[in-house]
CSV table of C-alpha atoms in Angstrom, one decimal:
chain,number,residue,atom,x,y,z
A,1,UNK,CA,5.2,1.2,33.9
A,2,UNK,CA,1.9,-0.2,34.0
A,3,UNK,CA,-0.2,-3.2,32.4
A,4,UNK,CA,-3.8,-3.6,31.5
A,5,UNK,CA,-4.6,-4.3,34.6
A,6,UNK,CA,-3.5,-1.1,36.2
A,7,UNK,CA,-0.2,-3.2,38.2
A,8,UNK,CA,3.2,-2.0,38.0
A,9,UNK,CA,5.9,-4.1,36.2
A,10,UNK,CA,9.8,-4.0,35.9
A,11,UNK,CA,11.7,-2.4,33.3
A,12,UNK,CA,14.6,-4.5,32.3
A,13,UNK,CA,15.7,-1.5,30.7
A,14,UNK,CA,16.0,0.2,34.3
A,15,UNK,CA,17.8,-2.6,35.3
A,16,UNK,CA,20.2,-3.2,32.5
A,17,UNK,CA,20.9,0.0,32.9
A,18,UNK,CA,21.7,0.4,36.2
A,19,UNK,CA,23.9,-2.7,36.3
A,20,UNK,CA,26.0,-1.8,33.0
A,21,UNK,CA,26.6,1.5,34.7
A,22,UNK,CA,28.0,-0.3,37.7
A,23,UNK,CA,29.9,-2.4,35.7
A,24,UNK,CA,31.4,0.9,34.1
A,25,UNK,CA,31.9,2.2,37.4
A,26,UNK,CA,34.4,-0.3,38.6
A,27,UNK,CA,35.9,0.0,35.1
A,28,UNK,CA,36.9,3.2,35.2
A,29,UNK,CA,37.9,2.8,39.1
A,30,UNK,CA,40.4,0.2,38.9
A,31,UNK,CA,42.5,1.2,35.3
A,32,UNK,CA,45.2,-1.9,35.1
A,33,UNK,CA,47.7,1.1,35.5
A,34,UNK,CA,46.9,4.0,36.6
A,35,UNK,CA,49.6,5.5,34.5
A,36,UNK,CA,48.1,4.6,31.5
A,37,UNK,CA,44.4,5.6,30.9
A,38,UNK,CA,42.7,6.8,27.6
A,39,UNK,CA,41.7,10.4,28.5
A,40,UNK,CA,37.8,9.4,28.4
A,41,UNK,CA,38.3,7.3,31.1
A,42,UNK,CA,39.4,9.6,33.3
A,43,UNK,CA,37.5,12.2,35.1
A,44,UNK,CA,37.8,15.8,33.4
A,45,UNK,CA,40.9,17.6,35.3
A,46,UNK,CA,38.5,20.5,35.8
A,47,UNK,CA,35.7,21.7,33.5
A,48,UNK,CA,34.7,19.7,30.7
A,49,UNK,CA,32.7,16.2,30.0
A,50,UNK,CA,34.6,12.8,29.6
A,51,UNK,CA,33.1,9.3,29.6
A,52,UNK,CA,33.9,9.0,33.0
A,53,UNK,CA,32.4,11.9,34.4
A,54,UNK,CA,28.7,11.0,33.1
A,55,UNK,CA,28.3,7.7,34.9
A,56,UNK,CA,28.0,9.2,38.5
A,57,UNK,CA,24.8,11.2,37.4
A,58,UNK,CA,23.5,8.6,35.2
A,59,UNK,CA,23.6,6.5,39.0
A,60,UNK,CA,22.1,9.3,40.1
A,61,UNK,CA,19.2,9.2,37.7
A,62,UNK,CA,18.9,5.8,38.3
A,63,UNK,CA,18.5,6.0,41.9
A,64,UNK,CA,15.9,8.8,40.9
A,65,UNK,CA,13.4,6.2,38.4
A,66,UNK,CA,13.8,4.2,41.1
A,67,UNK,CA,12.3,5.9,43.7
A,68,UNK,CA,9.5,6.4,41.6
A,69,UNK,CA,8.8,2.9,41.0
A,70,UNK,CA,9.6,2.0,44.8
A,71,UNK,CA,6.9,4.4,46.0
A,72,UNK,CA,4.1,5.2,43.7
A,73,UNK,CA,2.1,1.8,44.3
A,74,UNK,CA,2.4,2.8,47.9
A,75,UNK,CA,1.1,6.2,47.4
A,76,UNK,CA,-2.1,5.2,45.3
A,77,UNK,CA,-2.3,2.7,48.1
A,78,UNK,CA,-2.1,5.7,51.0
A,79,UNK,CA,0.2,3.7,52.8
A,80,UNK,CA,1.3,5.3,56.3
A,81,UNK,CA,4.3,7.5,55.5
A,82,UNK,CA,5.8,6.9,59.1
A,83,UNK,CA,7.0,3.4,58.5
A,84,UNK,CA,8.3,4.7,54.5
A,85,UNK,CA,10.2,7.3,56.7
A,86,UNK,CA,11.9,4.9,59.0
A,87,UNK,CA,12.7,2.2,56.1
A,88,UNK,CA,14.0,5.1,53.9
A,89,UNK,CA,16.5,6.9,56.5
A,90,UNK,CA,17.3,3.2,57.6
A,91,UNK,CA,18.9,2.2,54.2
A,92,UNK,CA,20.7,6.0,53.7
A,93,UNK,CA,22.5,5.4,56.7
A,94,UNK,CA,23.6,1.6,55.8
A,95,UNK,CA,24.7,2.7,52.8
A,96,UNK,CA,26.3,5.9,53.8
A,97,UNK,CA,28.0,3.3,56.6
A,98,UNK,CA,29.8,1.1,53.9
A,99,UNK,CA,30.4,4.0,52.6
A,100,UNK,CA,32.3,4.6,55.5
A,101,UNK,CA,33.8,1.1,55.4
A,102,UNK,CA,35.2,1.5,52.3
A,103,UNK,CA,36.7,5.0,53.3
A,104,UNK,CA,38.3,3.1,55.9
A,105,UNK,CA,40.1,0.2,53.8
A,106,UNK,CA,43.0,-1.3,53.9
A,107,UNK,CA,43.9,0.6,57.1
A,108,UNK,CA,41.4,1.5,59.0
A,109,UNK,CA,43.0,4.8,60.1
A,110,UNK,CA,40.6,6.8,61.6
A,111,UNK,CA,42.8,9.8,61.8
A,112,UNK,CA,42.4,10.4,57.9
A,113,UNK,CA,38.8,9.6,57.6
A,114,UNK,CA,37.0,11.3,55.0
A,115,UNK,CA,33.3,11.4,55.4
A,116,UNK,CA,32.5,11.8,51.4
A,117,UNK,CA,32.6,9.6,48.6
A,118,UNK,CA,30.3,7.9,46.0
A,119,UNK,CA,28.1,5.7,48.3
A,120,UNK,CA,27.9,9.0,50.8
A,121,UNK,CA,26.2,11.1,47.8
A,122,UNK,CA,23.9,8.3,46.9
A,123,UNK,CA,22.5,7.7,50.8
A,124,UNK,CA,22.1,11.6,51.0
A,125,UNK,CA,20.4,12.1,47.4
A,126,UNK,CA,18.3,8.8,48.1
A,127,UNK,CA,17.3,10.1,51.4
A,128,UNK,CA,16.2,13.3,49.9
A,129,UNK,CA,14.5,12.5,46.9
A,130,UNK,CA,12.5,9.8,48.2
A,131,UNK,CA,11.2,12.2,51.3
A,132,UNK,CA,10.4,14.9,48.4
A,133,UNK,CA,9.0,12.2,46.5
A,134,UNK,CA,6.4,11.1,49.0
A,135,UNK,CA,5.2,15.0,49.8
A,136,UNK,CA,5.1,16.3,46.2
A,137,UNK,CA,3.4,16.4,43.1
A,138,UNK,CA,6.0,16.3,39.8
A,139,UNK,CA,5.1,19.7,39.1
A,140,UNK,CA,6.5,20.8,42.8
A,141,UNK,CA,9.4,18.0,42.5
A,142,UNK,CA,10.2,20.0,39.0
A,143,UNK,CA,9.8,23.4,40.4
A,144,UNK,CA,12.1,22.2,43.4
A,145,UNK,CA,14.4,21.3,41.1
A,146,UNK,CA,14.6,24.2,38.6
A,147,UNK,CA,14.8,26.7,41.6
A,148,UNK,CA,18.0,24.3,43.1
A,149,UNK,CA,20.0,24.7,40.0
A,150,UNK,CA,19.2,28.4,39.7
A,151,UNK,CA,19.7,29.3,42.9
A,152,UNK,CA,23.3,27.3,43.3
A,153,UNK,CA,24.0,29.1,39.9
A,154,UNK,CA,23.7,32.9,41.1
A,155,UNK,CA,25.4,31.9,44.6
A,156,UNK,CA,28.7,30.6,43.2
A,157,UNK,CA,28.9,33.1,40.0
A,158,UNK,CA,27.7,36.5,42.1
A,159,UNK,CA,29.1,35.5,45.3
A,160,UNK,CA,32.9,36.3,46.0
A,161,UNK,CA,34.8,33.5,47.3
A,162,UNK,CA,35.5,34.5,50.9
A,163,UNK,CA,39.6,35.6,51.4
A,164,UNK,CA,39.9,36.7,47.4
A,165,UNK,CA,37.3,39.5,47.2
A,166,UNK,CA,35.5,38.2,43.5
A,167,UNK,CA,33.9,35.6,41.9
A,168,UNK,CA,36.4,32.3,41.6
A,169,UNK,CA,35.4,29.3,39.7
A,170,UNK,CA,39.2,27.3,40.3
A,171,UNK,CA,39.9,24.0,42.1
A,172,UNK,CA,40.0,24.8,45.7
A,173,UNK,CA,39.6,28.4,45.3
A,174,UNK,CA,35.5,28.8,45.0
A,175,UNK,CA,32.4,29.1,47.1
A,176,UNK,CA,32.2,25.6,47.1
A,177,UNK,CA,35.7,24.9,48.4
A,178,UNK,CA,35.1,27.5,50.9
A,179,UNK,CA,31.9,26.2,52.6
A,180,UNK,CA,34.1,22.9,52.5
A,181,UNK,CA,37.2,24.4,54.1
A,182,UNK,CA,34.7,26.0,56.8
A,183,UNK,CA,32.5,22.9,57.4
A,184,UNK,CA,33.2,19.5,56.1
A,185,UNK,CA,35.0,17.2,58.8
A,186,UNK,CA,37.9,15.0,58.2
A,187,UNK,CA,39.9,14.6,55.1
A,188,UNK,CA,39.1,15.9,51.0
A,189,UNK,CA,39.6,14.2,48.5
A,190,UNK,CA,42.2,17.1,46.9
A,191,UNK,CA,43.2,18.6,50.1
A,192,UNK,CA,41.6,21.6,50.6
A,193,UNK,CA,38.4,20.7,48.3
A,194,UNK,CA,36.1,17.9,47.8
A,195,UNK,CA,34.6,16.9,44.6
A,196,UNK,CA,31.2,15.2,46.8
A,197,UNK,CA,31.5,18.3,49.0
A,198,UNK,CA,28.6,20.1,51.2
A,199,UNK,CA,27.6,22.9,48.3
A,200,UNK,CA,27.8,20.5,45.5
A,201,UNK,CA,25.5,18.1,46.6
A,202,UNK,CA,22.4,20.6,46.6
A,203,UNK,CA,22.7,19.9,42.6
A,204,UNK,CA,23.0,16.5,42.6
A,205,UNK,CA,19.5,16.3,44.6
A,206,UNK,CA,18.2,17.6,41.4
A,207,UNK,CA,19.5,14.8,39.3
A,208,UNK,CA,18.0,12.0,41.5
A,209,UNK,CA,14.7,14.7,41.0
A,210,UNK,CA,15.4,14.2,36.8
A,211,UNK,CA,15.4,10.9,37.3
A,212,UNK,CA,12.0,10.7,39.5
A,213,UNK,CA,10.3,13.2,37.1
A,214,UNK,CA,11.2,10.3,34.2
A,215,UNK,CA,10.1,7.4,36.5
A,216,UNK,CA,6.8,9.5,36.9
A,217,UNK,CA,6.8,9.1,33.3
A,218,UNK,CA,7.6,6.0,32.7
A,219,UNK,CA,4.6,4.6,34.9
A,220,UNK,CA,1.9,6.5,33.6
A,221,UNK,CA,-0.6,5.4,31.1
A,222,UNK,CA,0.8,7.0,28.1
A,223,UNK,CA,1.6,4.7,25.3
A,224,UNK,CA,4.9,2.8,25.4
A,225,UNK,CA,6.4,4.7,22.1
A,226,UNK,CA,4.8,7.8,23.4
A,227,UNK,CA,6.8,7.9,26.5
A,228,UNK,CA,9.8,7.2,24.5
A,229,UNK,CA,9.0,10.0,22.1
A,230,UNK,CA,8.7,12.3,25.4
A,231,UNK,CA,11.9,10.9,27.1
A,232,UNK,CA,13.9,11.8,23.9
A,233,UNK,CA,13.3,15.5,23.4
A,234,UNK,CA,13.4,16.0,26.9
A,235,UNK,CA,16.6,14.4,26.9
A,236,UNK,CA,17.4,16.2,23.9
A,237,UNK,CA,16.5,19.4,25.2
A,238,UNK,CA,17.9,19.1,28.7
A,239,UNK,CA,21.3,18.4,26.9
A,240,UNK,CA,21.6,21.3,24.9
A,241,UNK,CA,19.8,23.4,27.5
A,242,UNK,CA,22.9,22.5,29.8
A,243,UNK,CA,25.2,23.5,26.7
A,244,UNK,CA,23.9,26.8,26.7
A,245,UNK,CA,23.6,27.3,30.2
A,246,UNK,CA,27.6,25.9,29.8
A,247,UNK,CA,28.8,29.3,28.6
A,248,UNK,CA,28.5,31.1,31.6
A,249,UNK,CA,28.5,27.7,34.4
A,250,UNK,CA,30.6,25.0,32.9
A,251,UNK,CA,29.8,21.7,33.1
A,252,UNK,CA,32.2,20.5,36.1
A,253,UNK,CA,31.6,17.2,37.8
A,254,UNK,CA,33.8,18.6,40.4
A,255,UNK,CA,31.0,21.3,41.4
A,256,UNK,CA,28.3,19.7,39.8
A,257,UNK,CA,27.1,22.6,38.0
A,258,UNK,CA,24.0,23.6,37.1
A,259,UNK,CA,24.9,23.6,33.0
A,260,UNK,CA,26.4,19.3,34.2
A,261,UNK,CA,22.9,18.3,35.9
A,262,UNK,CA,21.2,19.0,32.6
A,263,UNK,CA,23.9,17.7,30.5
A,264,UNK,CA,24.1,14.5,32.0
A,265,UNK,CA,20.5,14.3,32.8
A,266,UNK,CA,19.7,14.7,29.3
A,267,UNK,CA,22.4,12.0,28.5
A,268,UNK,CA,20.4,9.8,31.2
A,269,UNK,CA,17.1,10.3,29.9
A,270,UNK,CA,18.1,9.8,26.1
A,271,UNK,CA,19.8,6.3,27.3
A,272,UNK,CA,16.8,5.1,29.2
A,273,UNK,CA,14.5,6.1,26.8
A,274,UNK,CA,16.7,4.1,24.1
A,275,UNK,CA,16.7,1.0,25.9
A,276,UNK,CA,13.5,1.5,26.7
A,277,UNK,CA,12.3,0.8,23.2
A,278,UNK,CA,15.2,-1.9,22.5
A,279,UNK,CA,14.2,-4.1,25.6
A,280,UNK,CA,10.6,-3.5,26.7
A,281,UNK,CA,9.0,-2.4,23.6
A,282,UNK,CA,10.7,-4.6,21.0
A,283,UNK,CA,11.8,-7.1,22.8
A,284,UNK,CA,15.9,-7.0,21.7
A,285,UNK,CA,17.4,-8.0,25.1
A,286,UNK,CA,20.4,-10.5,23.0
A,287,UNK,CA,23.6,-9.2,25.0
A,288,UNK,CA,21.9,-7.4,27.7
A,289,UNK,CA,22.3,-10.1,30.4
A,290,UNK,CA,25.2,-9.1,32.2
A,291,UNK,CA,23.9,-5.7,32.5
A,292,UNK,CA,20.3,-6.9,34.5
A,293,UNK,CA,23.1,-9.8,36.7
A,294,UNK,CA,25.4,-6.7,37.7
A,295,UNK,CA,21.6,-4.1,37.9
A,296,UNK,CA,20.6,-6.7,40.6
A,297,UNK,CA,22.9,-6.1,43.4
A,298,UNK,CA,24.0,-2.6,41.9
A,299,UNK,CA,25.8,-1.8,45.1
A,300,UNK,CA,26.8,-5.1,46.6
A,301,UNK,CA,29.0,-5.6,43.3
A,302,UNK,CA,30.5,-2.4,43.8
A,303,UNK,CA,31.3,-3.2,47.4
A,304,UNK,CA,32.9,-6.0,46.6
A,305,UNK,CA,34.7,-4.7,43.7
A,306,UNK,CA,36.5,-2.7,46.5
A,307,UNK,CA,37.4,-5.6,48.3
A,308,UNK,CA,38.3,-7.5,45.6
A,309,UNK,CA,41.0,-4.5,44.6
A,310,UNK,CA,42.6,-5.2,48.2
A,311,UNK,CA,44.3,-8.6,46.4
A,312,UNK,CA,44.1,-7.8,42.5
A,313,UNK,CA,45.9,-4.6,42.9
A,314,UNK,CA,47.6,-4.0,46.8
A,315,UNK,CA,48.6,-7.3,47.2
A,316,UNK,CA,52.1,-8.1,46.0
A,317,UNK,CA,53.6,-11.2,44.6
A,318,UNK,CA,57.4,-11.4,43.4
A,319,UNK,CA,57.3,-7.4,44.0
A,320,UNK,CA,55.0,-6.4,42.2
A,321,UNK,CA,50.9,-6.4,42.4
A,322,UNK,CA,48.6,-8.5,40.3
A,323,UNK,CA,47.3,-5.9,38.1
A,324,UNK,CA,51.3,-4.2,37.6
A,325,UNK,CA,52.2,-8.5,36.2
A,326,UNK,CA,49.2,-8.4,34.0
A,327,UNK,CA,49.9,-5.0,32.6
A,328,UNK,CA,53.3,-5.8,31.9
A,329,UNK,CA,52.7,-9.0,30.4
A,330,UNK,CA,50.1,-7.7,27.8
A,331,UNK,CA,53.0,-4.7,27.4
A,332,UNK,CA,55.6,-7.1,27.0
A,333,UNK,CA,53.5,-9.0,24.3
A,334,UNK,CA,53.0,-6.0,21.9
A,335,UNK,CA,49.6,-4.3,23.2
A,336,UNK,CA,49.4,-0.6,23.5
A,337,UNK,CA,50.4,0.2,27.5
A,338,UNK,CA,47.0,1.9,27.7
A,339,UNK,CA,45.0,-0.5,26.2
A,340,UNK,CA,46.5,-3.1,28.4
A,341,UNK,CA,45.2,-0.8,31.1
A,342,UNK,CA,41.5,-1.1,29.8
A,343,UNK,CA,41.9,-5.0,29.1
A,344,UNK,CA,42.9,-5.7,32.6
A,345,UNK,CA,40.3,-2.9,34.0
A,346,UNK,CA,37.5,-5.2,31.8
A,347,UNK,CA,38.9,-8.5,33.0
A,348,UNK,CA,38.5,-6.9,37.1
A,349,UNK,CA,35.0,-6.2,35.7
A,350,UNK,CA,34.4,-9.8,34.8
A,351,UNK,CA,36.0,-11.1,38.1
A,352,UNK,CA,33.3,-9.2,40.0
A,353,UNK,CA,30.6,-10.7,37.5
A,354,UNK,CA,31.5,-14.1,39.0
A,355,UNK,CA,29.9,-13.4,42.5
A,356,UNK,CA,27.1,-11.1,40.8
A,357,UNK,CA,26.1,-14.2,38.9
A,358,UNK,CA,26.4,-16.8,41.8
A,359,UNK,CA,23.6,-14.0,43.8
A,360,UNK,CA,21.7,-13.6,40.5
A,361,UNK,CA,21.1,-17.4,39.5
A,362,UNK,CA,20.3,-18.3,43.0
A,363,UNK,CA,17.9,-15.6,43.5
A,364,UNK,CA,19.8,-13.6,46.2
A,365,UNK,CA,19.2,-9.8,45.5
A,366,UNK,CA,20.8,-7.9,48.5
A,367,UNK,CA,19.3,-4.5,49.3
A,368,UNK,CA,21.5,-1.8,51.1
């Protein structure tokens, strides 16, 4: 947003955010046993909307304000977009690298790579959106957008999945799957599909696009409870837009339909535009801390939380691995197996707070 004087300024809203949905991230990543998860922490089995399922986009979205407020000042400025170019596809490749990295851990066999995952999705839709960003006016970016999610819509509900002769909206057996089966190197995720596959990622440009169009917002000169006002129903109706739309696309993470951008975007802008007026309008930030330490090195912390996993839950000791003791333990004690699952999941989250802390209190913010 902007201040009298016409400079930009932070949101600690964005920030808090972004680094409680990291933090919620490696939650639901690394359960104390995988055996033992409440069903909203896991990712819907196919169509449908769990707790898990919405932080993906709302990373997404993120990455989308983000770009907004990373390039606007340069754009009033008329800053050379060469140099924005070569800074831009610089970090989508490092972070599509570690990407990569992690992939490749603990083995490092490069005979089951797979060339998809979370960091993978958000190199590609940051290095889209902020190209798009630079060379369009929101109206365009919106129309872009609209046309994406119809577009994807028709081509895998009117299309017949190639071998079956009709329409097939089943795990592995879709146009989605197909184009994967056809053209994605190395390993999927489920064998013959891919849930950050080739076809699927065309929507999930369009939630990074949600989440400039919201930036956009969020830095003009409209009053603060105004832009709240606007980021609420459009929230609102983005969510039950995607509802409808549900009935005939359902919302599937796994695709990333059309009727899941608008969901989740909707989710995405609603949250925003609630901490929004909790943090920057009225000032409540009491308990937001660890989400602005984690927001500040978003995707170190959730490179290191992979590391980290190498010793807390493949490394054994007595037989068994760290995360297998503690689960037992808490078992053993009387706690409810699956909510000694989430208590050790939490307690991983805090261990990964310790370094985020050490970066944040000596000013060390580490951009990938």
């Amino acid at each position: 947003m902007t201040n009298e004087t016409g400079t930009f300024t932070r949101l600690l809203s964005l920030d808090a955010m972004r680094g409680f949905t990291i933090a919620a991230m490696i939650m639901v990543n690394f359960p104390g046993s995988e055996a033992f998860v409440f069903p909203t922490l896991r990712h819907s089995k196919w169509n449908g909307l769990t707790f898990t399922d919405l932080i993906a986009p709302v990373f997404l979205f993120i990455v989308g304000v983000s770009i907004a407020f990373a390039y606007s000042k340069r754009l009033e400025r008329g800053d050379a977009k060469t140099p924005l170019y070569q800074k831009i596809v610089f970090r989508s490749l490092k972070i599509f690298a570690v990407g990569m990295f992690l992939n490749l851990l603990p083995h490092f066999d490069f005979s089951d790579l797979r060339y998809t995952g979370t960091l993978h999705r958000i190199a590609i839709v940051f290095l889209f959106c902020a190209i798009l960003f630079l060379n369009t006016t929101w109206k365009q970016q919106a129309s872009i957008g609209l046309a994406i999610l119809i577009l994807y819509w028709l081509a895998m509900t009117l299309i017949p999945t190639p071998g079956t002769g009709k329409v097939m909206l089943e795990p592995g057996s879709n146009l989605a799957a197909w184009v994967d089966q056809q053209y994605l190197p190395g390993k999927m995720w489920q064998g013959n599909w891919d849930p950050e596959g080739i076809l699927s990622t065309f929507p999930s440009f369009v939630t990074g696009i949600t989440g400039m169009l919201a930036g956009r917002l969020m830095l003009s000169n409209i009053k603060p409870h105004e832009k709240v006002n606007y980021m609420m129903v459009t929230g609102f109706f983005s969510c039950a837009a995607g509802y409808f739309w549900n009935l005939t696309f359902p919302t599937n993470e796994n695709l990333w339909t059309s009727s899941f951008v608008l969901v989740t975007s909707g989710f995405a802008a609603i949250l925003l535009g609630t901490l929004y007026f909790l943090m920057d309008i009225s000032g409540r930030t009491k308990g937001t801390a660890p989400g602005i330490i984690f927001g500040a090195n978003a995707i170190t912390i959730y490179v290191l939380a992979d590391v980290f996993a190498l010793f807390f839950y493949l490394y054994k000791i007595y037989g068994h691995t760290v995360n297998a003791h503690a689960v037992n333990a808490l078992v053993n004690i009387g706690f409810n197996p699956q909510l000694a699952s989430l208590l050790y999941a939490l307690f991983f989250v805090g261990i990964n707070f310790i370094p985020a802390y050490i970066l944040y209190r000596r000013k060390i913010f580490i951009k990938l």
